[in-house]
Structure formats: C-alpha cells, structure tokens
Amino acid sequence: MGVPRPLFLKMISVLQQAELAKKKSRRPHSLHLADKLLLTLNYLSCYRTQIKLSANYNLAESTVNRTIEKVENALIQSRIFALPKKKNKIL
C-alpha cells in the first residue's frame, strides 16, 4: 500500500510552503524534502522503529525523531491532512 503520486506531490507542496515560512538556518539539511516525507511515511505506515530508520537513512536517531515531528507538524498545521489516530486496544 502506498501513497498516490498526486497526494505525495501535494504533501511535498505543503512541506515546501512550511520550509519557506520558517527562519533559515546556516546549516544545510541532510535530507531533501521528499526524503523527509518518505521517512515519515515509513514511520507512520510501516511501524518501523526510529532506530531502523536512522540506520537506513544514515542519520542519528535524534535527527530522525526531529524530522518526523517537523513533517507531522507541517502537515497537520496545513489543515489539509490529518494523521491517523491511535486506537486504544483492549486486551
């Protein structure tokens, strides 16, 4: 199961707008926006751990965590997208 290309491009557009709105830092990003989005989608849809993602993307675990938070926040703040809510499981 994947994200349709038009939806992916719309998400990239939202992230680009959020990137333009924020204050620029002097340090360049280690990942492009598409890679940041893919990392976040892998985390949300495949339930991969941040440790595994950090190994796959050759990043520190803290960088993976910050990236996921920033992408999630940008998508939520756009009010175009909503993240799935975690269901309470009764055992």
mmCIF file of C-alpha atoms in Angstrom:
data_model
loop_
_atom_site.group_PDB
_atom_site.id
_atom_site.type_symbol
_atom_site.label_atom_id
_atom_site.label_comp_id
_atom_site.label_asym_id
_atom_site.label_seq_id
_atom_site.Cartn_x
_atom_site.Cartn_y
_atom_site.Cartn_z
ATOM 1 C CA MET A 1 0.000 0.000 0.000
ATOM 2 C CA GLY A 2 1.439 3.340 -0.979
ATOM 3 C CA VAL A 3 0.576 6.986 -1.352
ATOM 4 C CA PRO A 4 -0.729 8.010 -4.780
ATOM 5 C CA ARG A 5 1.647 10.325 -6.636
ATOM 6 C CA PRO A 6 -0.756 13.342 -6.712
ATOM 7 C CA LEU A 7 -1.201 13.097 -2.938
ATOM 8 C CA PHE A 8 2.556 12.763 -2.419
ATOM 9 C CA LEU A 9 3.159 15.866 -4.562
ATOM 10 C CA LYS A 10 0.530 17.782 -2.584
ATOM 11 C CA MET A 11 2.306 16.822 0.650
ATOM 12 C CA ILE A 12 5.627 17.983 -0.826
ATOM 13 C CA SER A 13 3.984 21.285 -1.762
ATOM 14 C CA VAL A 14 2.770 21.774 1.816
ATOM 15 C CA LEU A 15 6.250 20.996 3.145
ATOM 16 C CA GLN A 16 7.826 23.458 0.687
ATOM 17 C CA GLN A 17 5.482 26.205 1.888
ATOM 18 C CA ALA A 18 6.326 25.416 5.515
ATOM 19 C CA GLU A 19 10.035 25.456 4.653
ATOM 20 C CA LEU A 20 9.739 28.904 3.040
ATOM 21 C CA ALA A 21 7.846 30.263 6.046
ATOM 22 C CA LYS A 22 10.438 29.255 8.627
ATOM 23 C CA LYS A 23 13.596 31.077 9.568
ATOM 24 C CA LYS A 24 16.584 29.816 7.629
ATOM 25 C CA SER A 25 19.482 28.259 9.466
ATOM 26 C CA ARG A 26 23.022 28.375 8.181
ATOM 27 C CA ARG A 27 23.440 24.632 8.235
ATOM 28 C CA PRO A 28 22.146 22.740 5.195
ATOM 29 C CA HIS A 29 19.654 19.913 5.612
ATOM 30 C CA SER A 30 20.968 16.389 5.350
ATOM 31 C CA LEU A 31 17.795 15.196 3.570
ATOM 32 C CA HIS A 32 15.691 16.613 0.764
ATOM 33 C CA LEU A 33 12.000 17.259 1.430
ATOM 34 C CA ALA A 34 10.925 14.152 -0.482
ATOM 35 C CA ASP A 35 13.252 12.004 1.634
ATOM 36 C CA LYS A 36 11.940 13.603 4.823
ATOM 37 C CA LEU A 37 8.393 12.815 3.747
ATOM 38 C CA LEU A 38 9.297 9.242 2.802
ATOM 39 C CA LEU A 39 10.985 8.749 6.159
ATOM 40 C CA THR A 40 7.869 9.985 7.970
ATOM 41 C CA LEU A 41 5.516 7.898 5.850
ATOM 42 C CA ASN A 42 7.663 4.816 6.515
ATOM 43 C CA TYR A 43 7.443 5.513 10.218
ATOM 44 C CA LEU A 44 3.674 6.059 10.204
ATOM 45 C CA SER A 45 2.555 3.350 7.805
ATOM 46 C CA CYS A 46 5.069 0.547 8.279
ATOM 47 C CA TYR A 47 5.566 0.969 12.041
ATOM 48 C CA ARG A 48 9.334 0.942 11.573
ATOM 49 C CA THR A 49 11.344 1.984 14.606
ATOM 50 C CA GLN A 50 13.337 5.168 14.589
ATOM 51 C CA ILE A 51 16.497 3.153 15.153
ATOM 52 C CA LYS A 52 15.905 1.166 11.948
ATOM 53 C CA LEU A 53 15.067 4.327 10.032
ATOM 54 C CA SER A 54 18.224 6.023 11.305
ATOM 55 C CA ALA A 55 20.263 3.080 10.021
ATOM 56 C CA ASN A 56 18.515 3.105 6.628
ATOM 57 C CA TYR A 57 18.931 6.851 6.122
ATOM 58 C CA ASN A 58 22.366 7.037 7.767
ATOM 59 C CA LEU A 59 21.186 9.598 10.328
ATOM 60 C CA ALA A 60 21.274 9.898 14.085
ATOM 61 C CA GLU A 61 18.152 8.670 15.860
ATOM 62 C CA SER A 62 17.562 12.165 17.267
ATOM 63 C CA THR A 63 17.612 13.596 13.729
ATOM 64 C CA VAL A 64 15.033 11.023 12.633
ATOM 65 C CA ASN A 65 12.851 11.968 15.600
ATOM 66 C CA ARG A 66 13.079 15.711 14.856
ATOM 67 C CA THR A 67 12.406 15.144 11.156
ATOM 68 C CA ILE A 68 9.274 13.094 11.856
ATOM 69 C CA GLU A 69 7.983 15.720 14.307
ATOM 70 C CA LYS A 70 8.603 18.588 11.873
ATOM 71 C CA VAL A 71 6.943 16.835 8.929
ATOM 72 C CA GLU A 72 3.948 15.752 11.034
ATOM 73 C CA ASN A 73 3.514 19.281 12.408
ATOM 74 C CA ALA A 74 3.754 20.891 8.971
ATOM 75 C CA LEU A 75 1.151 18.514 7.511
ATOM 76 C CA ILE A 76 -1.213 18.948 10.477
ATOM 77 C CA GLN A 77 -0.873 22.740 10.532
ATOM 78 C CA SER A 78 -1.778 22.919 6.858
ATOM 79 C CA ARG A 79 -5.237 21.592 7.827
ATOM 80 C CA ILE A 80 -5.285 19.700 4.550
ATOM 81 C CA PHE A 81 -4.083 16.471 6.108
ATOM 82 C CA ALA A 82 -4.909 14.686 9.346
ATOM 83 C CA LEU A 83 -2.788 11.943 10.826
ATOM 84 C CA PRO A 84 -4.437 8.673 11.799
ATOM 85 C CA LYS A 85 -5.361 8.425 15.441
ATOM 86 C CA LYS A 86 -4.041 5.567 17.505
ATOM 87 C CA LYS A 87 -6.802 3.216 18.570
ATOM 88 C CA ASN A 88 -6.989 2.101 22.154
ATOM 89 C CA LYS A 89 -6.676 -1.653 22.169
ATOM 90 C CA ILE A 90 -8.462 -3.654 24.814
ATOM 91 C CA LEU A 91 -6.676 -6.860 25.638
#
